[in-house]
JSON list of C-alpha atoms and ligand atoms in Angstrom, two decimals:
[
{"chain": "A", "resi": 9, "resn": "MET", "atom": "CA", "xyz": [29.96, -11.66, 8.92]},
{"chain": "A", "resi": 10, "resn": "LEU", "atom": "CA", "xyz": [26.52, -10.02, 9.06]},
{"chain": "A", "resi": 11, "resn": "LYS", "atom": "CA", "xyz": [23.49, -12.27, 9.12]},
{"chain": "A", "resi": 12, "resn": "ILE", "atom": "CA", "xyz": [19.82, -11.31, 9.38]},
{"chain": "A", "resi": 13, "resn": "ARG", "atom": "CA", "xyz": [17.65, -14.10, 10.78]},
{"chain": "A", "resi": 14, "resn": "LYS", "atom": "CA", "xyz": [14.30, -14.63, 12.47]},
{"chain": "A", "resi": 15, "resn": "ALA", "atom": "CA", "xyz": [14.50, -14.19, 16.23]},
{"chain": "A", "resi": 16, "resn": "ASN", "atom": "CA", "xyz": [13.72, -16.92, 18.74]},
{"chain": "A", "resi": 17, "resn": "ILE", "atom": "CA", "xyz": [12.82, -16.71, 22.41]},
{"chain": "A", "resi": 18, "resn": "ASN", "atom": "CA", "xyz": [16.45, -17.35, 23.46]},
{"chain": "A", "resi": 19, "resn": "ASP", "atom": "CA", "xyz": [17.32, -13.94, 21.99]},
{"chain": "A", "resi": 20, "resn": "ILE", "atom": "CA", "xyz": [15.17, -12.10, 24.52]},
{"chain": "A", "resi": 21, "resn": "ASP", "atom": "CA", "xyz": [17.95, -10.97, 26.91]},
{"chain": "A", "resi": 22, "resn": "ALA", "atom": "CA", "xyz": [20.05, -9.57, 24.07]},
{"chain": "A", "resi": 23, "resn": "ILE", "atom": "CA", "xyz": [17.02, -7.83, 22.57]},
{"chain": "A", "resi": 24, "resn": "ALA", "atom": "CA", "xyz": [15.92, -6.25, 25.87]},
{"chain": "A", "resi": 25, "resn": "ASP", "atom": "CA", "xyz": [19.49, -5.11, 26.53]},
{"chain": "A", "resi": 26, "resn": "ILE", "atom": "CA", "xyz": [19.89, -3.51, 23.09]},
{"chain": "A", "resi": 27, "resn": "GLU", "atom": "CA", "xyz": [16.53, -1.74, 23.48]},
{"chain": "A", "resi": 28, "resn": "LYS", "atom": "CA", "xyz": [17.74, -0.20, 26.77]},
{"chain": "A", "resi": 29, "resn": "ARG", "atom": "CA", "xyz": [20.91, 1.02, 25.10]},
{"chain": "A", "resi": 30, "resn": "CYS", "atom": "CA", "xyz": [19.14, 2.46, 22.04]},
{"chain": "A", "resi": 31, "resn": "PHE", "atom": "CA", "xyz": [16.14, 4.29, 23.53]},
{"chain": "A", "resi": 32, "resn": "PRO", "atom": "CA", "xyz": [15.52, 6.65, 26.44]},
{"chain": "A", "resi": 33, "resn": "ALA", "atom": "CA", "xyz": [13.86, 4.92, 29.42]},
{"chain": "A", "resi": 34, "resn": "ALA", "atom": "CA", "xyz": [10.44, 6.48, 28.66]},
{"chain": "A", "resi": 35, "resn": "GLU", "atom": "CA", "xyz": [10.45, 5.00, 25.15]},
{"chain": "A", "resi": 36, "resn": "ALA", "atom": "CA", "xyz": [12.21, 1.66, 25.65]},
{"chain": "A", "resi": 37, "resn": "ALA", "atom": "CA", "xyz": [10.07, -1.47, 25.66]},
{"chain": "A", "resi": 38, "resn": "SER", "atom": "CA", "xyz": [10.64, -3.61, 28.77]},
{"chain": "A", "resi": 39, "resn": "LYS", "atom": "CA", "xyz": [11.71, -7.24, 28.84]},
{"chain": "A", "resi": 40, "resn": "SER", "atom": "CA", "xyz": [8.18, -8.27, 29.83]},
{"chain": "A", "resi": 41, "resn": "THR", "atom": "CA", "xyz": [6.77, -6.38, 26.83]},
{"chain": "A", "resi": 42, "resn": "PHE", "atom": "CA", "xyz": [9.19, -8.28, 24.58]},
{"chain": "A", "resi": 43, "resn": "GLU", "atom": "CA", "xyz": [8.19, -11.53, 26.27]},
{"chain": "A", "resi": 44, "resn": "SER", "atom": "CA", "xyz": [4.53, -11.02, 25.43]},
{"chain": "A", "resi": 45, "resn": "ARG", "atom": "CA", "xyz": [5.33, -9.78, 21.92]},
{"chain": "A", "resi": 46, "resn": "MET", "atom": "CA", "xyz": [7.55, -12.81, 21.25]},
{"chain": "A", "resi": 47, "resn": "ASN", "atom": "CA", "xyz": [4.90, -15.17, 22.58]},
{"chain": "A", "resi": 48, "resn": "ILE", "atom": "CA", "xyz": [2.36, -13.74, 20.16]},
{"chain": "A", "resi": 49, "resn": "PHE", "atom": "CA", "xyz": [4.24, -12.57, 17.06]},
{"chain": "A", "resi": 50, "resn": "ILE", "atom": "CA", "xyz": [7.74, -14.11, 17.06]},
{"chain": "A", "resi": 51, "resn": "ASN", "atom": "CA", "xyz": [7.39, -14.48, 13.27]},
{"chain": "A", "resi": 52, "resn": "HIS", "atom": "CA", "xyz": [7.66, -10.72, 12.96]},
{"chain": "A", "resi": 53, "resn": "PHE", "atom": "CA", "xyz": [10.97, -10.29, 14.80]},
{"chain": "A", "resi": 54, "resn": "TYR", "atom": "CA", "xyz": [14.33, -10.29, 13.01]},
{"chain": "A", "resi": 55, "resn": "VAL", "atom": "CA", "xyz": [17.78, -9.93, 14.51]},
{"chain": "A", "resi": 56, "resn": "ALA", "atom": "CA", "xyz": [21.07, -8.83, 12.93]},
{"chain": "A", "resi": 57, "resn": "GLU", "atom": "CA", "xyz": [24.07, -10.87, 14.04]},
{"chain": "A", "resi": 58, "resn": "ILE", "atom": "CA", "xyz": [27.75, -10.26, 13.47]},
{"chain": "A", "resi": 59, "resn": "ASP", "atom": "CA", "xyz": [29.78, -13.40, 14.03]},
{"chain": "A", "resi": 60, "resn": "GLY", "atom": "CA", "xyz": [27.05, -14.75, 16.29]},
{"chain": "A", "resi": 61, "resn": "GLU", "atom": "CA", "xyz": [26.59, -11.57, 18.39]},
{"chain": "A", "resi": 62, "resn": "ILE", "atom": "CA", "xyz": [23.22, -9.82, 18.15]},
{"chain": "A", "resi": 63, "resn": "VAL", "atom": "CA", "xyz": [23.81, -6.16, 17.28]},
{"chain": "A", "resi": 64, "resn": "GLY", "atom": "CA", "xyz": [20.34, -5.05, 16.22]},
{"chain": "A", "resi": 65, "resn": "PHE", "atom": "CA", "xyz": [16.74, -6.08, 15.68]},
{"chain": "A", "resi": 66, "resn": "VAL", "atom": "CA", "xyz": [13.39, -5.06, 14.25]},
{"chain": "A", "resi": 67, "resn": "ASN", "atom": "CA", "xyz": [9.90, -6.03, 15.37]},
{"chain": "A", "resi": 68, "resn": "GLY", "atom": "CA", "xyz": [6.26, -5.18, 14.98]},
{"chain": "A", "resi": 69, "resn": "PHE", "atom": "CA", "xyz": [2.90, -6.86, 14.64]},
{"chain": "A", "resi": 70, "resn": "VAL", "atom": "CA", "xyz": [0.31, -7.04, 11.88]},
{"chain": "A", "resi": 71, "resn": "SER", "atom": "CA", "xyz": [-3.00, -5.20, 11.83]},
{"chain": "A", "resi": 72, "resn": "ASP", "atom": "CA", "xyz": [-5.83, -4.11, 9.55]},
{"chain": "A", "resi": 73, "resn": "GLU", "atom": "CA", "xyz": [-5.49, -0.65, 11.07]},
{"chain": "A", "resi": 74, "resn": "ARG", "atom": "CA", "xyz": [-3.43, 1.72, 8.96]},
{"chain": "A", "resi": 75, "resn": "THR", "atom": "CA", "xyz": [-1.91, 3.77, 11.78]},
{"chain": "A", "resi": 76, "resn": "ILE", "atom": "CA", "xyz": [-0.04, 2.86, 14.92]},
{"chain": "A", "resi": 77, "resn": "ARG", "atom": "CA", "xyz": [-1.79, 3.60, 18.23]},
{"chain": "A", "resi": 78, "resn": "ASP", "atom": "CA", "xyz": [0.14, 3.81, 21.48]},
{"chain": "A", "resi": 79, "resn": "GLU", "atom": "CA", "xyz": [-1.84, 0.87, 22.95]},
{"chain": "A", "resi": 80, "resn": "MET", "atom": "CA", "xyz": [-0.28, -1.36, 20.30]},
{"chain": "A", "resi": 81, "resn": "PHE", "atom": "CA", "xyz": [3.21, -0.98, 21.76]},
{"chain": "A", "resi": 82, "resn": "GLU", "atom": "CA", "xyz": [2.06, -2.52, 25.04]},
{"chain": "A", "resi": 83, "resn": "ASP", "atom": "CA", "xyz": [-0.74, -4.87, 24.00]},
{"chain": "A", "resi": 84, "resn": "ALA", "atom": "CA", "xyz": [0.58, -7.65, 21.78]},
{"chain": "A", "resi": 85, "resn": "SER", "atom": "CA", "xyz": [-2.85, -9.31, 21.78]},
{"chain": "A", "resi": 86, "resn": "LEU", "atom": "CA", "xyz": [-3.98, -6.68, 19.23]},
{"chain": "A", "resi": 87, "resn": "HIS", "atom": "CA", "xyz": [-1.84, -8.57, 16.67]},
{"chain": "A", "resi": 88, "resn": "ASN", "atom": "CA", "xyz": [-3.89, -9.95, 13.77]},
{"chain": "A", "resi": 89, "resn": "GLU", "atom": "CA", "xyz": [-1.86, -12.51, 11.79]},
{"chain": "A", "resi": 90, "resn": "SER", "atom": "CA", "xyz": [-4.06, -12.06, 8.73]},
{"chain": "A", "resi": 91, "resn": "GLY", "atom": "CA", "xyz": [-4.00, -8.24, 8.87]},
{"chain": "A", "resi": 92, "resn": "LYS", "atom": "CA", "xyz": [-3.11, -5.99, 5.95]},
{"chain": "A", "resi": 93, "resn": "TYR", "atom": "CA", "xyz": [-0.29, -3.94, 7.38]},
{"chain": "A", "resi": 94, "resn": "GLN", "atom": "CA", "xyz": [3.03, -4.99, 8.83]},
{"chain": "A", "resi": 95, "resn": "MET", "atom": "CA", "xyz": [3.91, -2.47, 11.53]},
{"chain": "A", "resi": 96, "resn": "ILE", "atom": "CA", "xyz": [7.38, -1.66, 12.80]},
{"chain": "A", "resi": 97, "resn": "PHE", "atom": "CA", "xyz": [7.39, -0.87, 16.53]},
{"chain": "A", "resi": 98, "resn": "GLY", "atom": "CA", "xyz": [11.12, -0.75, 16.95]},
{"chain": "A", "resi": 99, "resn": "LEU", "atom": "CA", "xyz": [14.33, -0.66, 14.93]},
{"chain": "A", "resi": 100, "resn": "ASP", "atom": "CA", "xyz": [17.49, -0.82, 17.01]},
{"chain": "A", "resi": 101, "resn": "VAL", "atom": "CA", "xyz": [21.16, -1.02, 16.07]},
{"chain": "A", "resi": 102, "resn": "LEU", "atom": "CA", "xyz": [23.91, -0.82, 18.69]},
{"chain": "A", "resi": 103, "resn": "LYS", "atom": "CA", "xyz": [25.84, 2.43, 18.48]},
{"chain": "A", "resi": 104, "resn": "GLU", "atom": "CA", "xyz": [29.15, 0.80, 17.65]},
{"chain": "A", "resi": 105, "resn": "HIS", "atom": "CA", "xyz": [27.60, -0.91, 14.61]},
{"chain": "A", "resi": 106, "resn": "ARG", "atom": "CA", "xyz": [25.65, 2.01, 13.14]},
{"chain": "A", "resi": 107, "resn": "ARG", "atom": "CA", "xyz": [26.10, 3.49, 9.67]},
{"chain": "A", "resi": 108, "resn": "LYS", "atom": "CA", "xyz": [26.99, 0.15, 8.12]},
{"chain": "A", "resi": 109, "resn": "GLY", "atom": "CA", "xyz": [23.56, -0.36, 6.55]},
{"chain": "A", "resi": 110, "resn": "ILE", "atom": "CA", "xyz": [22.31, -2.78, 9.21]},
{"chain": "A", "resi": 111, "resn": "GLY", "atom": "CA", "xyz": [19.18, -0.73, 10.01]},
{"chain": "A", "resi": 112, "resn": "HIS", "atom": "CA", "xyz": [18.42, -0.56, 6.32]},
{"chain": "A", "resi": 113, "resn": "LYS", "atom": "CA", "xyz": [18.81, -4.34, 5.91]},
{"chain": "A", "resi": 114, "resn": "LEU", "atom": "CA", "xyz": [16.53, -5.04, 8.89]},
{"chain": "A", "resi": 115, "resn": "VAL", "atom": "CA", "xyz": [13.77, -2.80, 7.49]},
{"chain": "A", "resi": 116, "resn": "GLN", "atom": "CA", "xyz": [14.25, -4.30, 4.03]},
{"chain": "A", "resi": 117, "resn": "THR", "atom": "CA", "xyz": [13.83, -7.78, 5.54]},
{"chain": "A", "resi": 118, "resn": "MET", "atom": "CA", "xyz": [10.49, -6.72, 7.08]},
{"chain": "A", "resi": 119, "resn": "ILE", "atom": "CA", "xyz": [9.39, -5.23, 3.76]},
{"chain": "A", "resi": 120, "resn": "GLU", "atom": "CA", "xyz": [10.27, -8.39, 1.80]},
{"chain": "A", "resi": 121, "resn": "ALA", "atom": "CA", "xyz": [8.57, -10.63, 4.37]},
{"chain": "A", "resi": 122, "resn": "ALA", "atom": "CA", "xyz": [5.44, -8.45, 4.25]},
{"chain": "A", "resi": 123, "resn": "LYS", "atom": "CA", "xyz": [5.39, -8.70, 0.46]},
{"chain": "A", "resi": 124, "resn": "ASP", "atom": "CA", "xyz": [5.86, -12.47, 0.56]},
{"chain": "A", "resi": 125, "resn": "GLU", "atom": "CA", "xyz": [2.99, -12.73, 3.03]},
{"chain": "A", "resi": 126, "resn": "GLY", "atom": "CA", "xyz": [0.70, -10.73, 0.74]},
{"chain": "A", "resi": 127, "resn": "ARG", "atom": "CA", "xyz": [0.36, -7.67, 3.02]},
{"chain": "A", "resi": 128, "resn": "ALA", "atom": "CA", "xyz": [-0.74, -4.29, 1.68]},
{"chain": "A", "resi": 129, "resn": "GLY", "atom": "CA", "xyz": [2.20, -2.37, 3.14]},
{"chain": "A", "resi": 130, "resn": "VAL", "atom": "CA", "xyz": [4.49, -1.51, 6.04]},
{"chain": "A", "resi": 131, "resn": "ILE", "atom": "CA", "xyz": [3.68, 1.18, 8.61]},
{"chain": "A", "resi": 132, "resn": "LEU", "atom": "CA", "xyz": [5.84, 2.84, 11.25]},
{"chain": "A", "resi": 133, "resn": "THR", "atom": "CA", "xyz": [6.21, 5.98, 13.34]},
{"chain": "A", "resi": 134, "resn": "CYS", "atom": "CA", "xyz": [9.43, 7.91, 13.70]},
{"chain": "A", "resi": 135, "resn": "LYS", "atom": "CA", "xyz": [10.83, 11.15, 15.03]},
{"chain": "A", "resi": 136, "resn": "ASN", "atom": "CA", "xyz": [11.49, 14.16, 12.81]},
{"chain": "A", "resi": 137, "resn": "GLU", "atom": "CA", "xyz": [15.20, 13.45, 12.37]},
{"chain": "A", "resi": 138, "resn": "LEU", "atom": "CA", "xyz": [14.55, 10.00, 10.88]},
{"chain": "A", "resi": 139, "resn": "ILE", "atom": "CA", "xyz": [11.87, 10.98, 8.33]},
{"chain": "A", "resi": 140, "resn": "SER", "atom": "CA", "xyz": [14.39, 11.23, 5.51]},
{"chain": "A", "resi": 141, "resn": "TYR", "atom": "CA", "xyz": [16.01, 7.94, 6.57]},
{"chain": "A", "resi": 142, "resn": "TYR", "atom": "CA", "xyz": [12.73, 6.11, 5.97]},
{"chain": "A", "resi": 143, "resn": "GLU", "atom": "CA", "xyz": [11.86, 8.18, 2.91]},
{"chain": "A", "resi": 144, "resn": "GLY", "atom": "CA", "xyz": [15.10, 6.85, 1.45]},
{"chain": "A", "resi": 145, "resn": "MET", "atom": "CA", "xyz": [13.61, 3.36, 1.75]},
{"chain": "A", "resi": 146, "resn": "GLY", "atom": "CA", "xyz": [10.40, 4.37, -0.02]},
{"chain": "A", "resi": 147, "resn": "PHE", "atom": "CA", "xyz": [8.21, 5.36, 2.94]},
{"chain": "A", "resi": 148, "resn": "ILE", "atom": "CA", "xyz": [5.92, 8.38, 2.63]},
{"chain": "A", "resi": 149, "resn": "ASN", "atom": "CA", "xyz": [5.40, 10.83, 5.50]},
{"chain": "A", "resi": 150, "resn": "ARG", "atom": "CA", "xyz": [1.71, 11.13, 6.42]},
{"chain": "A", "resi": 151, "resn": "GLY", "atom": "CA", "xyz": [2.29, 13.88, 8.96]},
{"chain": "A", "resi": 152, "resn": "ALA", "atom": "CA", "xyz": [2.28, 14.13, 12.74]},
{"chain": "A", "resi": 153, "resn": "SER", "atom": "CA", "xyz": [1.06, 10.99, 14.48]},
{"chain": "A", "resi": 154, "resn": "LYS", "atom": "CA", "xyz": [-1.45, 10.89, 17.34]},
{"chain": "A", "resi": 155, "resn": "SER", "atom": "CA", "xyz": [1.19, 8.97, 19.25]},
{"chain": "A", "resi": 156, "resn": "VAL", "atom": "CA", "xyz": [2.60, 10.60, 22.37]},
{"chain": "A", "resi": 157, "resn": "HIS", "atom": "CA", "xyz": [4.84, 7.60, 23.09]},
{"chain": "A", "resi": 158, "resn": "GLY", "atom": "CA", "xyz": [7.48, 8.57, 25.65]},
{"chain": "A", "resi": 159, "resn": "GLY", "atom": "CA", "xyz": [6.38, 12.21, 25.40]},
{"chain": "A", "resi": 160, "resn": "ALA", "atom": "CA", "xyz": [7.98, 12.69, 21.97]},
{"chain": "A", "resi": 161, "resn": "VAL", "atom": "CA", "xyz": [6.54, 13.95, 18.64]},
{"chain": "A", "resi": 162, "resn": "TRP", "atom": "CA", "xyz": [6.20, 11.15, 16.07]},
{"chain": "A", "resi": 163, "resn": "TYR", "atom": "CA", "xyz": [5.36, 11.03, 12.37]},
{"chain": "A", "resi": 164, "resn": "ASP", "atom": "CA", "xyz": [3.27, 8.40, 10.58]},
{"chain": "A", "resi": 165, "resn": "MET", "atom": "CA", "xyz": [5.27, 6.79, 7.80]},
{"chain": "A", "resi": 166, "resn": "GLU", "atom": "CA", "xyz": [3.87, 4.28, 5.34]},
{"chain": "A", "resi": 167, "resn": "LEU", "atom": "CA", "xyz": [5.07, 2.19, 2.44]},
{"chain": "A", "resi": 168, "resn": "ILE", "atom": "CA", "xyz": [2.10, 0.85, 0.51]},
{"chain": "A", "resi": 169, "resn": "PHE", "atom": "CA", "xyz": [2.94, -1.84, -2.06]},
{"chain": "B", "resi": 205, "resn": "LIG", "atom": "C1", "xyz": [18.04, 4.58, 13.42]},
{"chain": "B", "resi": 205, "resn": "LIG", "atom": "C2", "xyz": [19.02, 3.42, 13.45]},
{"chain": "B", "resi": 205, "resn": "LIG", "atom": "C3", "xyz": [18.25, 2.12, 13.60]},
{"chain": "B", "resi": 205, "resn": "LIG", "atom": "C4", "xyz": [19.80, 3.41, 12.14]},
{"chain": "B", "resi": 205, "resn": "LIG", "atom": "O1", "xyz": [20.58, 2.25, 12.08]},
{"chain": "B", "resi": 205, "resn": "LIG", "atom": "P1", "xyz": [21.89, 2.14, 11.15]},
{"chain": "B", "resi": 205, "resn": "LIG", "atom": "O2", "xyz": [22.21, 0.70, 11.07]},
{"chain": "B", "resi": 205, "resn": "LIG", "atom": "O3", "xyz": [22.93, 3.07, 11.61]},
{"chain": "B", "resi": 205, "resn": "LIG", "atom": "O4", "xyz": [21.28, 2.67, 9.78]},
{"chain": "B", "resi": 205, "resn": "LIG", "atom": "P2", "xyz": [21.90, 2.52, 8.32]},
{"chain": "B", "resi": 205, "resn": "LIG", "atom": "O5", "xyz": [23.35, 2.18, 8.43]},
{"chain": "B", "resi": 205, "resn": "LIG", "atom": "O6", "xyz": [21.01, 1.65, 7.55]},
{"chain": "B", "resi": 205, "resn": "LIG", "atom": "O7", "xyz": [21.72, 3.98, 7.76]},
{"chain": "B", "resi": 205, "resn": "LIG", "atom": "C5", "xyz": [22.54, 5.03, 8.20]},
{"chain": "B", "resi": 205, "resn": "LIG", "atom": "C6", "xyz": [21.95, 6.32, 7.70]},
{"chain": "B", "resi": 205, "resn": "LIG", "atom": "O8", "xyz": [20.80, 6.61, 8.47]},
{"chain": "B", "resi": 205, "resn": "LIG", "atom": "C7", "xyz": [20.69, 7.99, 8.71]},
{"chain": "B", "resi": 205, "resn": "LIG", "atom": "N1", "xyz": [20.59, 8.14, 10.15]},
{"chain": "B", "resi": 205, "resn": "LIG", "atom": "C8", "xyz": [20.74, 7.16, 11.08]},
{"chain": "B", "resi": 205, "resn": "LIG", "atom": "N2", "xyz": [20.52, 7.66, 12.31]},
{"chain": "B", "resi": 205, "resn": "LIG", "atom": "C9", "xyz": [20.24, 8.96, 12.17]},
{"chain": "B", "resi": 205, "resn": "LIG", "atom": "C10", "xyz": [19.92, 10.00, 13.09]},
{"chain": "B", "resi": 205, "resn": "LIG", "atom": "N3", "xyz": [19.85, 9.79, 14.40]},
{"chain": "B", "resi": 205, "resn": "LIG", "atom": "N4", "xyz": [19.68, 11.21, 12.59]},
{"chain": "B", "resi": 205, "resn": "LIG", "atom": "C11", "xyz": [19.74, 11.43, 11.25]},
{"chain": "B", "resi": 205, "resn": "LIG", "atom": "N5", "xyz": [20.03, 10.47, 10.35]},
{"chain": "B", "resi": 205, "resn": "LIG", "atom": "C12", "xyz": [20.28, 9.26, 10.80]},
{"chain": "B", "resi": 205, "resn": "LIG", "atom": "C13", "xyz": [21.87, 8.64, 8.11]},
{"chain": "B", "resi": 205, "resn": "LIG", "atom": "O9", "xyz": [21.42, 9.15, 6.88]},
{"chain": "B", "resi": 205, "resn": "LIG", "atom": "C14", "xyz": [22.84, 7.51, 7.86]},
{"chain": "B", "resi": 205, "resn": "LIG", "atom": "O10", "xyz": [23.49, 7.68, 6.66]},
{"chain": "B", "resi": 205, "resn": "LIG", "atom": "P3", "xyz": [25.00, 8.25, 6.63]},
{"chain": "B", "resi": 205, "resn": "LIG", "atom": "O11", "xyz": [25.84, 7.27, 7.39]},
{"chain": "B", "resi": 205, "resn": "LIG", "atom": "O12", "xyz": [25.29, 8.30, 5.18]},
{"chain": "B", "resi": 205, "resn": "LIG", "atom": "O13", "xyz": [24.92, 9.59, 7.27]},
{"chain": "B", "resi": 205, "resn": "LIG", "atom": "C15", "xyz": [20.04, 3.54, 14.63]},
{"chain": "B", "resi": 205, "resn": "LIG", "atom": "O14", "xyz": [20.66, 4.80, 14.55]},
{"chain": "B", "resi": 205, "resn": "LIG", "atom": "C16", "xyz": [19.41, 3.38, 16.01]},
{"chain": "B", "resi": 205, "resn": "LIG", "atom": "O15", "xyz": [19.28, 2.26, 16.51]},
{"chain": "B", "resi": 205, "resn": "LIG", "atom": "N6", "xyz": [19.04, 4.50, 16.66]},
{"chain": "B", "resi": 205, "resn": "LIG", "atom": "C17", "xyz": [18.46, 4.48, 17.99]},
{"chain": "B", "resi": 205, "resn": "LIG", "atom": "C18", "xyz": [17.08, 3.90, 18.00]},
{"chain": "B", "resi": 205, "resn": "LIG", "atom": "C19", "xyz": [16.13, 4.57, 17.02]},
{"chain": "B", "resi": 205, "resn": "LIG", "atom": "O16", "xyz": [15.98, 5.80, 16.99]},
{"chain": "B", "resi": 205, "resn": "LIG", "atom": "N7", "xyz": [15.46, 3.76, 16.19]},
{"chain": "B", "resi": 205, "resn": "LIG", "atom": "C20", "xyz": [14.51, 4.22, 15.19]},
{"chain": "B", "resi": 205, "resn": "LIG", "atom": "C21", "xyz": [13.15, 4.24, 15.75]},
{"chain": "B", "resi": 205, "resn": "LIG", "atom": "S1", "xyz": [11.96, 4.84, 14.61]}
]
């Protein structure tokens, strides 16, 4: 059975492993990056579990800035718990569990939490091929991002409540 729950620090090995399997090396966040993110904004990490096995996760911090800068991926100290925008730095679902709606549920969980917390919206960056995926969840494409994360071209997507 699928369950979405808040992450805790014991999930770190599974999270770092899934990240390695889902992203090219230049884009994947390292275990030490996850360690510092979890120390600072564990409340903004959710995992998807099937029968107790973690198969995906979503995470990102909160900021008053309306766009994601590359520094944010590495520097968790830029998190501002009272900020306006919930950012999504990563959405990962293991290949063998894709296309079952898990990614959608993880993003929806972030959106609902951001609403409950009184945020102004949710912000993320994605590659060209996923623009329509996020548009399907209500995000609007604001055009090419300044991000050069991992040497790829990214688009700024936002969902303002
Ligand atoms: C993107 C990702 C999280 C989607 O997770 P998921 O659980 O399969 O997503 P859902 O089941 O909610 O939605 C599936 C739909 O997403 C779309 N989609 C997913 N991945 C896609 C891709 N690479 N290219 C185009 N469309 C894609 C399709 O429309 C698909 O619908 P379909 O099955 O009717 O064709 C997953 O593919 C993943 O982890 N990819 C690698 C990491 C990544 O790129 N993360 C996003 C960073 S912005």
